[in-house]
Amino acid sequence: MNELQFSTLKQALLEWPFRPLAPAGTSTSPLLGRLRQILEPARTSGSFASLPDLIVLLRQLLLSRSSDLGGERLSVPQEAGWPDHNLWQAFGFDVTKTATRYLLEVRPWRPGWLGAHTASQGDVFAQEHQATFVRRDARLPTDPFLREITGFEHYVCPGQREALLSALFMPPGTTLVVNLPTGSGKSLVAQAPFLVRGPNSGLSLFVVPTNALSLDLERRTRELLEARHANDVPHELAWIGDRGEATRNAIRQRIRSGTQGILFASPEAVCGALLNSLYAAAEKGLIAYLVIDEAHLIAQWGDAFRPAFQQISGVRRGLLKACPRG
């Protein structure tokens, strides 16, 4: 979150509930975006759906802005519906009470078992909160075609580059296994073919274990598209059951017509509600990629975990068989 966004948040809290957190459509950091999802409904309704969510996000925000010179402070209302003095303290804040407000400062967390002599060394997760880059820098310059499409100047590591190029040039019907550490850019490996080839060059079906991950990947993919093609904001990119029948039918139709581009969906949806549309697309040669995200879950959790994950192999064979030859 940049300084302007933080100042906007501070002012909105000072003028609560009369000032919105940010104008609609404003580009924000993920943290501010999540705070806005919590604060804006509360601003109009007068109550919070989840006080713990609000508290931990504000704590994360202040920790990310702390430094050796001291921590940032935040002034919040002292009124009905907001956390009280005891609740702020229970979540790791030092609280100064004024006539109408609380002044919050984060209390660093360092467990006693680390030893009393380390108490002055600050929060044990300080580097993580401040997004300090501690991994060995193995970045490589991005290939020009990918830089133009994504705006990224570097590959995270050589492994990401090899995996991404392999995904782009792998022969039809073959399988690519990508095993990279967390934070090494695996998602971009699967997104790149769609970004490079365009939305009308076949479906990239991305199987993920949770709706939350589907929505996060949809958001990140949309941001990549909007950054390069501001006037070409796509339709829904994630299959979520509660999005309504009209939306789901539109996704099915775009799969059949080859205009969906990329879709994030659960294994249950792939093996159920989407299956007929996927076969119809396969028969026309309109499926380009089938990506299984978090595939290690299948082996780690066993055969009884999410049976639809086990069925994906049969779906893959069926879709390949349905594809036209030649």
C-alpha positions as a LaTeX table, in Angstrom:
\begin{tabular}{lrrr}
\hline
Residue & $x$ (\AA) & $y$ (\AA) & $z$ (\AA) \\
\hline
Met1 & 0.00 & 0.00 & 0.00 \\
Asn2 & 1.50 & 3.32 & $-1.04$ \\
Glu3 & 1.53 & 6.54 & 1.00 \\
Leu4 & $-1.49$ & 8.04 & $-0.78$ \\
Gln5 & $-3.61$ & 4.93 & $-0.18$ \\
Phe6 & $-2.59$ & 4.84 & 3.49 \\
Ser7 & $-3.43$ & 8.54 & 3.89 \\
Thr8 & $-6.83$ & 7.93 & 2.28 \\
Leu9 & $-7.52$ & 5.13 & 4.75 \\
Lys10 & $-6.47$ & 7.24 & 7.74 \\
Gln11 & $-8.71$ & 10.09 & 6.61 \\
Ala12 & $-11.67$ & 7.76 & 6.07 \\
Leu13 & $-11.27$ & 6.42 & 9.64 \\
Leu14 & $-10.98$ & 9.96 & 11.03 \\
Glu15 & $-14.21$ & 10.99 & 9.30 \\
Trp16 & $-16.01$ & 7.71 & 9.91 \\
Pro17 & $-18.65$ & 6.95 & 8.66 \\
Phe18 & $-19.01$ & 9.90 & 6.28 \\
Arg19 & $-16.05$ & 9.38 & 3.95 \\
Pro20 & $-15.66$ & 6.30 & 1.68 \\
Leu21 & $-12.43$ & 4.37 & 1.90 \\
Ala22 & $-11.69$ & 4.91 & $-1.80$ \\
Pro23 & $-13.76$ & 5.94 & $-4.84$ \\
Ala24 & $-15.34$ & 3.09 & $-6.74$ \\
Gly25 & $-13.05$ & 1.73 & $-9.46$ \\
Thr26 & $-9.90$ & 3.07 & $-7.82$ \\
Ser27 & $-6.88$ & 0.80 & $-8.18$ \\
Thr28 & $-5.80$ & $-0.40$ & $-4.74$ \\
Ser29 & $-3.38$ & $-2.78$ & $-3.11$ \\
Pro30 & $-4.77$ & $-6.23$ & $-2.19$ \\
Leu31 & $-4.64$ & $-5.30$ & 1.51 \\
Leu32 & $-6.58$ & $-2.09$ & 1.02 \\
Gly33 & $-8.99$ & $-3.90$ & $-1.26$ \\
Arg34 & $-9.76$ & $-6.45$ & 1.46 \\
Leu35 & $-10.17$ & $-3.68$ & 4.05 \\
Arg36 & $-12.57$ & $-1.88$ & 1.74 \\
Gln37 & $-14.66$ & $-5.06$ & 1.47 \\
Ile38 & $-15.05$ & $-4.99$ & 5.25 \\
Leu39 & $-15.28$ & $-1.26$ & 5.92 \\
Glu40 & $-17.64$ & $-0.10$ & 3.19 \\
Pro41 & $-20.59$ & $-2.36$ & 4.13 \\
Ala42 & $-20.05$ & $-1.44$ & 7.80 \\
Arg43 & $-19.99$ & 2.25 & 6.95 \\
Thr44 & $-23.54$ & 2.07 & 5.61 \\
Ser45 & $-24.97$ & $-0.61$ & 7.92 \\
Gly46 & $-23.32$ & 0.48 & 11.17 \\
Ser47 & $-21.99$ & $-2.98$ & 12.06 \\
Phe48 & $-19.15$ & $-5.28$ & 11.03 \\
Ala49 & $-19.69$ & $-8.79$ & 9.73 \\
Ser50 & $-16.41$ & $-9.90$ & 11.36 \\
Leu51 & $-14.44$ & $-7.83$ & 13.86 \\
Pro52 & $-11.49$ & $-10.29$ & 13.93 \\
Asp53 & $-11.02$ & $-9.89$ & 10.16 \\
Leu54 & $-10.93$ & $-6.11$ & 10.55 \\
Ile55 & $-8.48$ & $-6.22$ & 13.44 \\
Val56 & $-5.93$ & $-8.59$ & 11.89 \\
Leu57 & $-5.94$ & $-6.68$ & 8.61 \\
Leu58 & $-5.30$ & $-3.37$ & 10.35 \\
Arg59 & $-2.55$ & $-5.04$ & 12.38 \\
Gln60 & $-0.99$ & $-6.40$ & 9.20 \\
Leu61 & $-1.15$ & $-2.93$ & 7.68 \\
Leu62 & 0.65 & $-1.29$ & 10.60 \\
Leu63 & 3.26 & $-4.03$ & 10.77 \\
Ser64 & 4.01 & $-3.59$ & 7.08 \\
Arg65 & 4.71 & 0.10 & 7.74 \\
Ser66 & 6.86 & $-0.33$ & 10.85 \\
Ser67 & 10.58 & 0.45 & 10.82 \\
Asp68 & 13.59 & 0.70 & 13.08 \\
Leu69 & 12.49 & 4.26 & 13.87 \\
Gly70 & 9.25 & 3.10 & 15.36 \\
Gly71 & 5.83 & 1.86 & 14.37 \\
Glu72 & 3.02 & 3.66 & 12.56 \\
Arg73 & $-0.07$ & 4.67 & 14.54 \\
Leu74 & $-3.69$ & 4.59 & 13.51 \\
Ser75 & $-6.65$ & 6.44 & 15.00 \\
Val76 & $-9.95$ & 4.54 & 14.98 \\
Pro77 & $-13.44$ & 5.34 & 16.29 \\
Gln78 & $-14.39$ & 4.52 & 19.84 \\
Glu79 & $-18.05$ & 3.82 & 19.29 \\
Ala80 & $-20.65$ & 1.06 & 19.20 \\
Gly81 & $-19.93$ & $-1.62$ & 16.63 \\
Trp82 & $-16.16$ & $-1.11$ & 16.72 \\
Pro83 & $-13.79$ & $-3.28$ & 18.80 \\
Asp84 & $-13.44$ & $-2.18$ & 22.40 \\
His85 & $-10.21$ & $-1.50$ & 24.32 \\
Asn86 & $-9.85$ & $-5.08$ & 25.54 \\
Leu87 & $-10.38$ & $-6.61$ & 22.09 \\
Trp88 & $-7.74$ & $-4.40$ & 20.47 \\
Gln89 & $-5.29$ & $-5.38$ & 23.20 \\
Ala90 & $-6.13$ & $-9.08$ & 22.86 \\
Phe91 & $-5.09$ & $-8.92$ & 19.20 \\
Gly92 & $-1.69$ & $-7.41$ & 19.93 \\
Phe93 & $-2.22$ & $-3.64$ & 19.99 \\
Asp94 & $-1.06$ & $-1.04$ & 22.48 \\
Val95 & $-4.05$ & 1.26 & 22.89 \\
Thr96 & $-4.16$ & 4.90 & 23.95 \\
Lys97 & $-7.68$ & 6.07 & 24.80 \\
Thr98 & $-8.86$ & 9.62 & 24.11 \\
Ala99 & $-12.29$ & 11.13 & 24.58 \\
Thr100 & $-13.79$ & 9.67 & 21.41 \\
Arg101 & $-11.09$ & 7.56 & 19.74 \\
Tyr102 & $-8.45$ & 4.88 & 20.20 \\
Leu103 & $-4.88$ & 5.44 & 19.06 \\
Leu104 & $-3.47$ & 2.08 & 18.01 \\
Glu105 & 0.13 & 0.93 & 17.83 \\
Val106 & 1.15 & $-2.65$ & 17.11 \\
Arg107 & 2.86 & $-4.57$ & 19.88 \\
Pro108 & 5.65 & $-6.72$ & 18.32 \\
Trp109 & 5.17 & $-10.44$ & 18.78 \\
Arg110 & 8.11 & $-12.48$ & 20.01 \\
Pro111 & 7.33 & $-15.67$ & 21.96 \\
Gly112 & 8.92 & $-16.14$ & 25.37 \\
Trp113 & 10.53 & $-19.42$ & 24.43 \\
Leu114 & 12.95 & $-17.53$ & 22.16 \\
Gly115 & 14.57 & $-16.13$ & 25.31 \\
Ala116 & 14.41 & $-12.85$ & 27.18 \\
His117 & 17.61 & $-11.57$ & 25.57 \\
Thr118 & 15.84 & $-11.44$ & 22.18 \\
Ala119 & 12.91 & $-9.34$ & 23.40 \\
Ser120 & 14.40 & $-6.14$ & 22.00 \\
Gln121 & 14.82 & $-7.57$ & 18.49 \\
Gly122 & 11.31 & $-6.71$ & 17.39 \\
Asp123 & 8.60 & $-8.82$ & 15.80 \\
Val124 & 9.77 & $-12.29$ & 14.81 \\
Phe125 & 8.04 & $-11.92$ & 11.43 \\
Ala126 & 9.18 & $-8.35$ & 10.76 \\
Gln127 & 10.86 & $-9.22$ & 7.46 \\
Glu128 & 7.73 & $-10.95$ & 6.23 \\
His129 & 5.46 & $-8.05$ & 7.27 \\
Gln130 & 7.67 & $-5.55$ & 5.46 \\
Ala131 & 7.97 & $-7.76$ & 2.37 \\
Thr132 & 11.75 & $-7.85$ & 2.69 \\
Phe133 & 13.25 & $-9.97$ & $-0.10$ \\
Val134 & 15.38 & $-12.59$ & 1.68 \\
Arg135 & 15.52 & $-15.31$ & $-0.96$ \\
Arg136 & 18.65 & $-15.48$ & $-3.12$ \\
Asp137 & 18.11 & $-13.24$ & $-6.12$ \\
Ala138 & 17.94 & $-15.62$ & $-9.08$ \\
Arg139 & 15.97 & $-13.37$ & $-11.41$ \\
Leu140 & 16.51 & $-13.39$ & $-15.16$ \\
Pro141 & 15.44 & $-10.76$ & $-17.70$ \\
Thr142 & 12.04 & $-11.57$ & $-19.13$ \\
Asp143 & 11.83 & $-12.49$ & $-22.80$ \\
Pro144 & 10.60 & $-9.50$ & $-24.82$ \\
Phe145 & 7.33 & $-11.11$ & $-25.93$ \\
Leu146 & 6.36 & $-11.85$ & $-22.32$ \\
Arg147 & 7.46 & $-8.43$ & $-21.07$ \\
Glu148 & 5.21 & $-6.79$ & $-23.65$ \\
Ile149 & 2.20 & $-8.88$ & $-22.57$ \\
Thr150 & 2.63 & $-8.87$ & $-18.79$ \\
Gly151 & 4.80 & $-5.86$ & $-18.00$ \\
Phe152 & 7.10 & $-8.08$ & $-15.91$ \\
Glu153 & 10.76 & $-7.20$ & $-16.26$ \\
His154 & 12.15 & $-10.43$ & $-14.76$ \\
Tyr155 & 11.50 & $-14.12$ & $-14.40$ \\
Val156 & 11.52 & $-15.05$ & $-10.71$ \\
Cys157 & 14.07 & $-17.81$ & $-11.32$ \\
Pro158 & 15.48 & $-19.98$ & $-14.12$ \\
Gly159 & 12.99 & $-22.71$ & $-13.27$ \\
Gln160 & 10.05 & $-20.39$ & $-13.97$ \\
Arg161 & 11.52 & $-19.46$ & $-17.34$ \\
Glu162 & 12.07 & $-23.09$ & $-18.35$ \\
Ala163 & 8.60 & $-24.12$ & $-17.19$ \\
Leu164 & 6.90 & $-21.19$ & $-18.92$ \\
Leu165 & 8.64 & $-21.73$ & $-22.25$ \\
Ser166 & 7.97 & $-25.46$ & $-22.01$ \\
Ala167 & 4.26 & $-24.76$ & $-21.48$ \\
Leu168 & 4.16 & $-22.52$ & $-24.54$ \\
Phe169 & 5.90 & $-24.98$ & $-26.87$ \\
Met170 & 4.84 & $-28.40$ & $-25.56$ \\
Pro171 & 3.32 & $-30.68$ & $-28.23$ \\
Pro172 & $-0.45$ & $-31.33$ & $-28.13$ \\
Gly173 & $-1.49$ & $-34.20$ & $-25.89$ \\
Thr174 & 1.64 & $-34.15$ & $-23.73$ \\
Thr175 & 2.00 & $-33.51$ & $-20.00$ \\
Leu176 & 4.22 & $-31.01$ & $-18.22$ \\
Val177 & 4.94 & $-31.35$ & $-14.48$ \\
Val178 & 6.07 & $-28.09$ & $-12.82$ \\
Asn179 & 7.61 & $-28.39$ & $-9.35$ \\
Leu180 & 8.75 & $-24.99$ & $-8.07$ \\
Pro181 & 8.94 & $-23.47$ & $-4.57$ \\
Thr182 & 6.22 & $-21.18$ & $-3.27$ \\
Gly183 & 6.62 & $-17.72$ & $-4.74$ \\
Ser184 & 8.42 & $-18.89$ & $-7.87$ \\
Gly185 & 5.67 & $-17.87$ & $-10.27$ \\
Lys186 & 3.90 & $-21.15$ & $-11.02$ \\
Ser187 & 0.59 & $-19.38$ & $-11.73$ \\
Leu188 & 2.13 & $-17.33$ & $-14.53$ \\
Val189 & 3.35 & $-20.55$ & $-16.15$ \\
Ala190 & $-0.29$ & $-21.55$ & $-16.61$ \\
Gln191 & $-1.57$ & $-18.04$ & $-17.39$ \\
Ala192 & 1.07 & $-17.28$ & $-20.03$ \\
Pro193 & $-0.36$ & $-19.43$ & $-22.86$ \\
Phe194 & $-3.71$ & $-17.66$ & $-22.53$ \\
Leu195 & $-2.07$ & $-14.22$ & $-22.35$ \\
Val196 & 0.17 & $-14.95$ & $-25.34$ \\
Arg197 & $-2.36$ & $-16.74$ & $-27.54$ \\
Gly198 & $-5.37$ & $-14.54$ & $-26.75$ \\
Pro199 & $-8.90$ & $-15.34$ & $-25.57$ \\
Asn200 & $-10.12$ & $-16.86$ & $-28.85$ \\
Ser201 & $-7.38$ & $-19.44$ & $-29.34$ \\
Gly202 & $-8.83$ & $-22.24$ & $-27.24$ \\
Leu203 & $-9.72$ & $-22.74$ & $-23.60$ \\
Ser204 & $-7.12$ & $-22.93$ & $-20.84$ \\
Leu205 & $-8.93$ & $-24.85$ & $-18.10$ \\
Phe206 & $-7.36$ & $-24.28$ & $-14.69$ \\
Val207 & $-8.47$ & $-26.80$ & $-12.01$ \\
Val208 & $-8.03$ & $-25.42$ & $-8.48$ \\
Pro209 & $-9.06$ & $-26.83$ & $-5.08$ \\
Thr210 & $-11.01$ & $-23.86$ & $-3.61$ \\
Asn211 & $-13.34$ & $-21.05$ & $-4.67$ \\
Ala212 & $-11.12$ & $-18.57$ & $-2.83$ \\
Leu213 & $-8.16$ & $-19.55$ & $-5.02$ \\
Ser214 & $-10.33$ & $-19.38$ & $-8.15$ \\
Leu215 & $-11.38$ & $-15.83$ & $-7.30$ \\
Asp216 & $-7.82$ & $-14.79$ & $-6.47$ \\
Leu217 & $-6.49$ & $-16.17$ & $-9.76$ \\
Glu218 & $-9.35$ & $-14.50$ & $-11.62$ \\
Arg219 & $-8.46$ & $-11.16$ & $-10.01$ \\
Arg220 & $-4.75$ & $-11.50$ & $-10.81$ \\
Thr221 & $-5.42$ & $-12.55$ & $-14.41$ \\
Arg222 & $-7.86$ & $-9.68$ & $-14.89$ \\
Glu223 & $-5.24$ & $-7.24$ & $-13.56$ \\
Leu224 & $-2.71$ & $-8.53$ & $-16.10$ \\
Leu225 & $-5.21$ & $-8.09$ & $-18.91$ \\
Glu226 & $-6.33$ & $-4.65$ & $-17.78$ \\
Ala227 & $-2.75$ & $-3.44$ & $-17.46$ \\
Arg228 & $-2.04$ & $-4.23$ & $-21.11$ \\
His229 & $-5.53$ & $-3.89$ & $-22.64$ \\
Ala230 & $-7.40$ & $-1.28$ & $-20.58$ \\
Asn231 & $-10.45$ & $-1.33$ & $-22.88$ \\
Asp232 & $-10.71$ & $-5.11$ & $-23.11$ \\
Val233 & $-11.83$ & $-6.14$ & $-19.62$ \\
Pro234 & $-12.95$ & $-9.78$ & $-19.86$ \\
His235 & $-16.03$ & $-11.60$ & $-18.70$ \\
Glu236 & $-16.04$ & $-13.85$ & $-15.62$ \\
Leu237 & $-12.98$ & $-16.08$ & $-15.49$ \\
Ala238 & $-13.95$ & $-18.27$ & $-12.51$ \\
Trp239 & $-16.75$ & $-20.79$ & $-12.16$ \\
Ile240 & $-18.35$ & $-20.09$ & $-8.76$ \\
Gly241 & $-21.61$ & $-21.81$ & $-7.88$ \\
Asp242 & $-23.30$ & $-18.81$ & $-6.30$ \\
Arg243 & $-22.73$ & $-16.47$ & $-9.26$ \\
Gly244 & $-26.18$ & $-17.21$ & $-10.62$ \\
Glu245 & $-27.59$ & $-19.42$ & $-13.33$ \\
Ala246 & $-27.40$ & $-16.75$ & $-16.03$ \\
Thr247 & $-23.68$ & $-16.25$ & $-15.42$ \\
Arg248 & $-23.00$ & $-19.98$ & $-15.36$ \\
Asn249 & $-24.93$ & $-20.50$ & $-18.60$ \\
Ala250 & $-22.92$ & $-17.71$ & $-20.23$ \\
Ile251 & $-19.67$ & $-19.43$ & $-19.21$ \\
Arg252 & $-20.90$ & $-22.74$ & $-20.64$ \\
Gln253 & $-21.80$ & $-21.04$ & $-23.91$ \\
Arg254 & $-18.42$ & $-19.33$ & $-24.17$ \\
Ile255 & $-16.69$ & $-22.69$ & $-23.58$ \\
Arg256 & $-18.70$ & $-24.23$ & $-26.43$ \\
Ser257 & $-17.99$ & $-21.31$ & $-28.76$ \\
Gly258 & $-14.27$ & $-21.06$ & $-27.90$ \\
Thr259 & $-14.47$ & $-17.51$ & $-26.50$ \\
Gln260 & $-14.01$ & $-18.15$ & $-22.77$ \\
Gly261 & $-10.21$ & $-18.02$ & $-23.02$ \\
Ile262 & $-9.33$ & $-19.13$ & $-19.49$ \\
Leu263 & $-11.46$ & $-20.60$ & $-16.71$ \\
Phe264 & $-10.66$ & $-21.36$ & $-13.07$ \\
Ala265 & $-12.89$ & $-24.09$ & $-11.64$ \\
Ser266 & $-13.03$ & $-26.78$ & $-8.98$ \\
Pro267 & $-12.55$ & $-30.45$ & $-9.89$ \\
Glu268 & $-16.18$ & $-31.06$ & $-8.92$ \\
Ala269 & $-17.36$ & $-28.46$ & $-11.45$ \\
Val270 & $-15.12$ & $-29.92$ & $-14.18$ \\
Cys271 & $-16.45$ & $-33.43$ & $-13.55$ \\
Gly272 & $-20.04$ & $-32.24$ & $-13.18$ \\
Ala273 & $-21.66$ & $-28.99$ & $-14.29$ \\
Leu274 & $-19.04$ & $-28.17$ & $-16.93$ \\
Leu275 & $-18.45$ & $-31.63$ & $-18.36$ \\
Asn276 & $-20.91$ & $-31.55$ & $-21.29$ \\
Ser277 & $-19.69$ & $-28.12$ & $-22.39$ \\
Leu278 & $-16.07$ & $-29.27$ & $-22.17$ \\
Tyr279 & $-16.77$ & $-32.29$ & $-24.38$ \\
Ala280 & $-18.60$ & $-30.10$ & $-26.89$ \\
Ala281 & $-15.57$ & $-27.79$ & $-26.99$ \\
Ala282 & $-13.14$ & $-30.71$ & $-27.29$ \\
Glu283 & $-15.01$ & $-32.12$ & $-30.29$ \\
Lys284 & $-14.41$ & $-28.77$ & $-32.05$ \\
Gly285 & $-10.74$ & $-28.65$ & $-31.03$ \\
Leu286 & $-11.36$ & $-25.69$ & $-28.72$ \\
Ile287 & $-9.50$ & $-26.87$ & $-25.60$ \\
Ala288 & $-5.87$ & $-25.78$ & $-25.53$ \\
Tyr289 & $-4.65$ & $-26.51$ & $-21.98$ \\
Leu290 & $-5.77$ & $-28.47$ & $-18.93$ \\
Val291 & $-3.92$ & $-27.27$ & $-15.84$ \\
Ile292 & $-4.10$ & $-28.99$ & $-12.43$ \\
Asp293 & $-3.06$ & $-26.54$ & $-9.72$ \\
Glu294 & $-1.86$ & $-27.75$ & $-6.31$ \\
Ala295 & $-1.58$ & $-31.26$ & $-7.76$ \\
His296 & 0.49 & $-32.40$ & $-4.79$ \\
Leu297 & $-2.73$ & $-32.44$ & $-2.74$ \\
Ile298 & $-3.83$ & $-35.60$ & $-4.53$ \\
Ala299 & $-0.81$ & $-37.60$ & $-3.37$ \\
Gln300 & $-0.53$ & $-36.00$ & 0.08 \\
Trp301 & $-4.19$ & $-36.36$ & 1.08 \\
Gly302 & $-4.81$ & $-39.80$ & $-0.41$ \\
Asp303 & $-7.39$ & $-41.37$ & $-2.69$ \\
Ala304 & $-10.33$ & $-40.49$ & $-0.41$ \\
Phe305 & $-9.64$ & $-36.75$ & $-0.59$ \\
Arg306 & $-11.93$ & $-34.98$ & $-3.05$ \\
Pro307 & $-12.77$ & $-37.96$ & $-5.31$ \\
Ala308 & $-13.27$ & $-35.56$ & $-8.23$ \\
Phe309 & $-9.51$ & $-34.98$ & $-8.24$ \\
Gln310 & $-9.09$ & $-38.69$ & $-9.02$ \\
Gln311 & $-11.68$ & $-38.45$ & $-11.78$ \\
Ile312 & $-9.80$ & $-35.68$ & $-13.58$ \\
Ser313 & $-7.45$ & $-38.25$ & $-15.17$ \\
Gly314 & $-10.45$ & $-39.95$ & $-16.79$ \\
Val315 & $-11.85$ & $-36.61$ & $-17.92$ \\
Arg316 & $-8.48$ & $-35.78$ & $-19.51$ \\
Arg317 & $-8.41$ & $-39.07$ & $-21.42$ \\
Gly318 & $-11.97$ & $-38.53$ & $-22.58$ \\
Leu319 & $-11.33$ & $-34.99$ & $-23.76$ \\
Leu320 & $-8.22$ & $-36.07$ & $-25.67$ \\
Lys321 & $-10.19$ & $-38.86$ & $-27.34$ \\
Ala322 & $-12.93$ & $-36.40$ & $-28.32$ \\
Cys323 & $-10.45$ & $-33.97$ & $-29.90$ \\
Pro324 & $-10.26$ & $-34.14$ & $-33.70$ \\
Arg325 & $-7.14$ & $-35.82$ & $-35.02$ \\
Gly326 & $-4.67$ & $-34.18$ & $-37.36$ \\
\hline
\end{tabular}
